[in-house]
Short mmCIF file of C-alpha atoms in Angstrom, two decimals:
data_model
loop_
_atom_site.label_atom_id
_atom_site.label_comp_id
_atom_site.label_asym_id
_atom_site.label_seq_id
_atom_site.Cartn_x
_atom_site.Cartn_y
_atom_site.Cartn_z
CA MET A 1 0.00 0.00 0.00
CA SER A 2 1.44 3.39 -0.98
CA GLU A 3 1.97 6.03 1.68
CA THR A 4 -0.39 9.01 1.55
CA ASN A 5 0.49 12.58 2.46
CA THR A 6 -1.51 12.14 5.65
CA ASP A 7 0.42 8.98 6.54
CA TYR A 8 3.68 10.83 6.01
CA CYS A 9 2.61 13.78 8.17
CA ALA A 10 1.29 11.52 10.93
CA ALA A 11 4.59 9.62 11.06
CA LEU A 12 6.55 12.89 11.16
CA VAL A 13 4.48 14.26 14.04
CA ARG A 14 4.61 10.95 15.90
CA GLY A 15 8.39 10.93 15.62
CA PHE A 16 9.19 14.55 16.43
CA ASP A 17 6.24 16.02 18.35
CA ARG A 18 4.69 13.19 20.34
CA ASP A 19 2.68 15.52 22.61
CA ARG A 20 0.76 17.05 19.72
CA TYR A 21 0.47 13.66 18.00
CA ILE A 22 -1.30 12.15 21.00
CA ALA A 23 -3.48 15.27 21.31
CA ASP A 24 -4.45 15.01 17.63
CA LEU A 25 -5.73 11.48 18.24
CA PHE A 26 -8.40 12.97 20.50
CA ALA A 27 -9.88 14.76 17.47
CA PRO A 28 -12.60 13.23 15.26
CA ALA A 29 -11.03 10.89 12.70
CA GLU A 30 -12.09 13.05 9.76
CA LEU A 31 -10.16 16.05 11.14
CA ARG A 32 -6.94 14.36 12.17
CA GLY A 33 -5.35 14.58 8.73
CA ALA A 34 -5.56 18.37 8.74
CA LEU A 35 -4.13 18.52 12.27
CA PHE A 36 -1.27 16.21 11.32
CA ALA A 37 -0.55 18.42 8.29
CA LEU A 38 -0.50 21.58 10.44
CA HIS A 39 1.83 20.08 13.01
CA ALA A 40 4.07 18.45 10.39
CA PHE A 41 4.47 21.89 8.80
CA ASN A 42 5.48 23.26 12.19
CA ILE A 43 8.13 20.55 12.55
CA GLU A 44 9.52 21.35 9.11
CA VAL A 45 9.94 25.07 9.81
CA ALA A 46 11.07 24.63 13.43
CA ARG A 47 13.92 22.36 12.28
CA VAL A 48 15.20 24.58 9.49
CA ARG A 49 18.27 25.67 11.44
CA GLU A 50 19.36 22.05 11.88
CA ALA A 51 19.15 21.51 8.11
CA ILE A 52 21.08 24.51 6.79
CA SER A 53 24.68 25.73 6.75
CA ASN A 54 24.00 29.46 7.15
CA PRO A 55 21.11 31.78 8.08
CA MET A 56 20.52 33.01 4.53
CA ALA A 57 19.93 29.44 3.36
CA GLY A 58 17.39 29.14 6.17
CA GLU A 59 15.61 32.29 5.07
CA VAL A 60 15.40 30.89 1.53
CA ARG A 61 13.81 27.71 2.89
CA LEU A 62 11.28 29.65 4.95
CA GLN A 63 10.52 31.81 1.90
CA TRP A 64 9.79 28.64 -0.08
CA TRP A 65 7.00 27.85 2.37
CA SER A 66 5.58 31.37 2.01
CA ASP A 67 5.68 31.04 -1.76
CA ALA A 68 4.04 27.63 -1.54
CA LEU A 69 1.16 29.08 0.45
CA ILE A 70 0.50 31.81 -2.11
CA GLY A 71 1.11 29.58 -5.12
CA GLU A 72 4.38 31.12 -6.29
CA ALA A 73 6.87 28.39 -5.37
CA ARG A 74 8.74 26.79 -8.25
CA GLY A 75 8.06 23.22 -9.23
CA ASP A 76 5.31 20.86 -8.12
CA VAL A 77 4.76 22.07 -4.55
CA ARG A 78 2.23 19.35 -3.83
CA ALA A 79 4.86 16.71 -4.55
CA ASN A 80 6.20 17.62 -1.11
CA PRO A 81 3.94 15.50 1.15
CA VAL A 82 3.80 18.08 3.95
CA ALA A 83 3.13 20.97 1.58
CA GLY A 84 0.51 18.95 -0.27
CA ALA A 85 -1.31 18.00 2.93
CA LEU A 86 -1.05 21.52 4.34
CA LEU A 87 -2.45 23.21 1.23
CA GLU A 88 -5.36 20.77 1.25
CA ALA A 89 -6.03 21.61 4.93
CA VAL A 90 -5.79 25.35 4.26
CA GLU A 91 -8.27 25.12 1.41
CA ARG A 92 -10.70 22.72 3.08
CA HIS A 93 -10.83 24.51 6.43
CA HIS A 94 -10.34 28.07 5.15
CA LEU A 95 -7.28 28.61 7.32
CA PRO A 96 -5.98 32.21 7.20
CA ARG A 97 -2.77 32.30 5.21
CA GLU A 98 -1.66 35.50 6.96
CA THR A 99 -1.28 33.50 10.18
CA PHE A 100 1.17 31.18 8.43
CA PHE A 101 3.10 34.12 7.00
CA ALA A 102 3.46 35.65 10.48
CA LEU A 103 4.63 32.29 11.85
CA LEU A 104 7.27 32.00 9.13
CA ASP A 105 8.46 35.55 9.78
CA ALA A 106 8.79 34.78 13.50
CA ARG A 107 10.84 31.66 12.76
CA ILE A 108 13.56 33.78 11.14
CA PHE A 109 14.68 34.59 14.69
CA ASP A 110 15.67 30.93 15.15
CA LEU A 111 18.24 31.16 12.36
CA TYR A 112 20.46 33.69 14.10
CA ASP A 113 22.19 34.02 17.47
CA ASP A 114 20.69 37.39 18.38
CA PRO A 115 19.36 37.32 21.97
CA MET A 116 15.68 37.70 22.79
CA PRO A 117 15.42 41.43 23.66
CA SER A 118 12.54 41.44 26.16
CA VAL A 119 9.66 39.55 27.73
CA ASN A 120 7.31 41.33 25.33
CA ASP A 121 9.37 40.09 22.39
CA LEU A 122 9.34 36.54 23.75
CA GLU A 123 5.57 36.64 24.21
CA GLY A 124 5.22 37.98 20.67
CA TYR A 125 7.44 35.22 19.28
CA ALA A 126 5.45 32.56 21.14
CA GLY A 127 2.20 34.15 20.04
CA GLU A 128 3.14 34.05 16.36
CA THR A 129 4.36 30.45 16.57
CA SER A 130 2.91 28.29 19.34
CA SER A 131 -0.29 30.27 19.90
CA ALA A 132 -0.89 30.46 16.16
CA LEU A 133 -0.81 26.67 15.91
CA ILE A 134 -3.47 26.41 18.61
CA ARG A 135 -5.66 29.01 16.88
CA LEU A 136 -5.34 27.23 13.54
CA ALA A 137 -6.08 23.85 15.14
CA GLY A 138 -9.14 25.43 16.75
CA ILE A 139 -10.44 26.52 13.35
CA ILE A 140 -9.98 22.98 12.04
CA LEU A 141 -11.85 21.56 15.03
CA THR A 142 -14.74 24.03 15.23
CA GLY A 143 -14.83 25.88 11.92
CA THR A 144 -14.49 29.25 13.60
CA ALA A 145 -12.28 31.39 15.83
CA ASP A 146 -14.11 33.31 18.55
CA ARG A 147 -12.58 35.98 20.79
CA ARG A 148 -12.58 33.88 23.97
CA SER A 149 -10.83 30.88 22.45
CA ALA A 150 -8.34 33.22 20.75
CA ASP A 151 -7.44 34.72 24.15
CA ALA A 152 -7.02 31.24 25.59
CA ALA A 153 -4.84 30.22 22.63
CA GLY A 154 -2.67 33.27 23.15
CA HIS A 155 -1.91 32.41 26.76
CA ALA A 156 -1.69 28.65 26.16
CA GLY A 157 0.78 29.13 23.33
CA VAL A 158 3.06 31.30 25.44
CA ALA A 159 2.94 28.85 28.36
CA TYR A 160 3.70 25.86 26.14
CA ALA A 161 6.39 27.61 24.09
CA VAL A 162 8.25 29.06 27.07
CA THR A 163 8.19 25.67 28.78
CA GLY A 164 9.61 24.10 25.64
CA LEU A 165 12.34 26.73 25.40
CA LEU A 166 13.25 26.09 29.04
CA ARG A 167 13.53 22.35 28.31
CA ALA A 168 15.77 23.17 25.35
CA PHE A 169 17.86 25.73 27.27
CA PRO A 170 20.97 23.47 27.51
CA PHE A 171 20.85 22.71 23.78
CA HIS A 172 20.36 26.34 22.78
CA ALA A 173 23.13 27.50 25.13
CA ARG A 174 25.62 25.08 23.55
CA ARG A 175 25.05 26.59 20.11
CA GLY A 176 25.01 30.18 21.35
CA GLN A 177 21.28 30.90 21.22
CA CYS A 178 19.65 32.93 23.98
CA TYR A 179 15.88 32.84 24.31
CA VAL A 180 15.99 34.12 27.90
CA PRO A 181 14.93 37.78 27.53
CA LEU A 182 17.66 40.31 28.14
CA ASP A 183 15.44 42.30 30.52
CA ILE A 184 15.04 39.23 32.75
CA LEU A 185 18.79 38.61 32.65
CA ALA A 186 19.55 42.28 33.39
CA ALA A 187 17.27 42.19 36.44
CA HIS A 188 19.70 39.64 37.89
CA GLY A 189 22.86 41.43 36.79
CA LEU A 190 23.42 39.11 33.84
CA GLY A 191 23.89 39.46 30.10
CA ARG A 192 23.59 37.25 27.05
CA ASP A 193 27.04 35.70 27.50
CA ASP A 194 26.09 34.49 30.99
CA ALA A 195 23.12 32.61 29.55
CA VAL A 196 25.28 30.68 27.09
CA SER A 197 28.42 30.35 29.23
CA GLY A 198 27.79 26.83 30.51
CA THR A 199 28.43 28.07 34.06
CA ALA A 200 25.50 27.77 36.45
CA THR A 201 25.19 30.59 38.99
CA PRO A 202 22.52 31.53 41.55
CA ALA A 203 21.69 34.59 39.44
CA LEU A 204 21.13 32.50 36.32
CA ARG A 205 18.98 30.03 38.23
CA ALA A 206 16.91 32.96 39.50
CA ALA A 207 16.49 34.30 35.96
CA LEU A 208 15.29 30.90 34.74
CA GLY A 209 12.96 30.83 37.74
CA ASP A 210 11.43 34.09 36.49
CA LEU A 211 10.92 32.46 33.10
CA ARG A 212 9.19 29.49 34.71
CA ALA A 213 6.95 31.90 36.60
CA LEU A 214 6.06 33.59 33.30
CA ALA A 215 5.07 30.25 31.78
CA LEU A 216 2.97 29.36 34.82
CA LYS A 217 1.21 32.75 34.76
CA HIS A 218 0.16 32.22 31.14
CA TYR A 219 -0.88 28.64 31.90
CA GLU A 220 -3.25 29.85 34.61
CA ARG A 221 -4.65 32.60 32.40
CA ALA A 222 -5.21 30.10 29.60
CA LEU A 223 -7.24 27.82 31.88
CA ALA A 224 -9.32 30.78 33.07
CA SER A 225 -9.99 31.86 29.47
CA LEU A 226 -11.02 28.34 28.44
CA ALA A 227 -14.02 28.23 30.77
CA GLY A 228 -17.19 28.04 28.72
CA THR A 229 -15.52 27.51 25.34
CA ASP A 230 -16.42 24.80 22.82
CA PRO A 231 -15.47 21.30 24.13
CA ALA A 232 -14.45 20.41 20.58
CA LEU A 233 -11.32 22.53 21.16
CA LEU A 234 -9.84 19.98 23.56
CA PRO A 235 -7.26 18.46 21.16
CA ALA A 236 -5.88 21.92 20.33
CA PHE A 237 -5.26 22.75 23.99
CA LEU A 238 -4.45 19.29 25.39
CA PRO A 239 -0.61 19.61 25.39
CA LEU A 240 -1.06 22.54 27.81
CA VAL A 241 -1.77 20.09 30.65
CA LEU A 242 1.88 19.00 30.63
CA VAL A 243 3.19 22.47 31.48
CA PRO A 244 3.00 22.41 35.32
CA GLY A 245 4.71 19.04 35.61
CA ASP A 246 7.47 19.99 33.20
CA LEU A 247 8.10 23.24 35.07
CA LYS A 248 8.35 21.41 38.39
CA ARG A 249 10.82 18.89 37.00
CA MET A 250 13.04 21.69 35.69
CA GLU A 251 12.79 23.60 38.97
CA ARG A 252 14.25 20.58 40.77
CA ALA A 253 17.20 20.33 38.36
CA HIS A 254 20.52 21.43 39.85
CA ASP A 255 22.43 22.35 36.68
CA PRO A 256 20.40 24.31 34.09
CA PHE A 257 23.00 23.45 31.42
CA THR A 258 22.29 19.73 31.74
CA GLU A 259 19.22 18.29 30.04
CA VAL A 260 16.51 17.15 32.43
CA PRO A 261 15.92 13.43 31.74
CA ALA A 262 12.90 12.95 29.52
CA MET A 263 9.72 11.67 31.12
CA PRO A 264 9.10 8.04 30.11
CA PRO A 265 6.83 8.02 27.02
CA MET A 266 4.10 5.95 28.67
CA MET A 267 4.04 8.30 31.66
CA ARG A 268 3.67 11.29 29.33
CA ILE A 269 0.83 9.59 27.46
CA TRP A 270 -0.88 8.78 30.75
CA ARG A 271 -0.60 12.41 31.87
CA LEU A 272 -2.15 13.57 28.61
CA TRP A 273 -4.99 11.05 28.99
CA ARG A 274 -5.60 12.10 32.61
CA GLY A 275 -5.27 15.76 31.65
CA ALA A 276 -7.90 15.35 28.96
CA GLY A 277 -10.51 14.59 31.62
CA ALA A 278 -9.53 17.64 33.67
CA LEU A 279 -9.53 19.85 30.60
CA ARG A 280 -13.00 18.67 29.57
CA ARG A 281 -14.27 19.79 32.96
CA ALA A 282 -12.59 23.18 32.50
CA LEU A 283 -14.20 23.81 29.10
#
């Protein structure tokens, strides 16, 4: 049996973004293909830096995705299984292309070693990337995007993205990337070089503690905003339930430059399953 675009996207998400893959399985079967396409696209653009030799090559690759979305890319775009599945999802569910363009613009930051200037910039970056994915998934699941769910997506995306950046802090530090906002670092007498130095200090731990507090604040606001929204949104927001546990595990870590051991896959799946029940009650 030949592999379909949906099969390809599902395998990609299962391999590189297990949290969202499990969450997508909570969606009605007829909508999962579009969700897999959306999240496979996110994997492709989030991993651009790992696939290129210099930032300009990365910008060219991100531009290809923009061109694909507006029909100006060279060649048979739909021969790319992720692009083919994504364009089908965009057309079938009337997903706003401008949201994808903003996401691609935000991802340019990943290609360079410039530090994150401020908390506001970090929230904006997370909003254009992580929050955008939740908003787009919500449109797939419900056919609309109301103000209340958009507010919840904004906070949920920041909480989930910041938690993910904290998990990846050791990896980013080794290659000279600094997602810890400079204003948070400055409040503790630190600069960019301290965040990528490989030397753990009380001041750096305090700065990362501030970042965890930021993620937790947005997590709590997301839950508050979700009250009374459409229960069909559950798969879009489900990965959010992992945030508190991940933050606690990182808080207990002694050396921020050492990766926190990954939670066993079955434990993570169980937490998502248990979290789904709690999230249904919150909706």
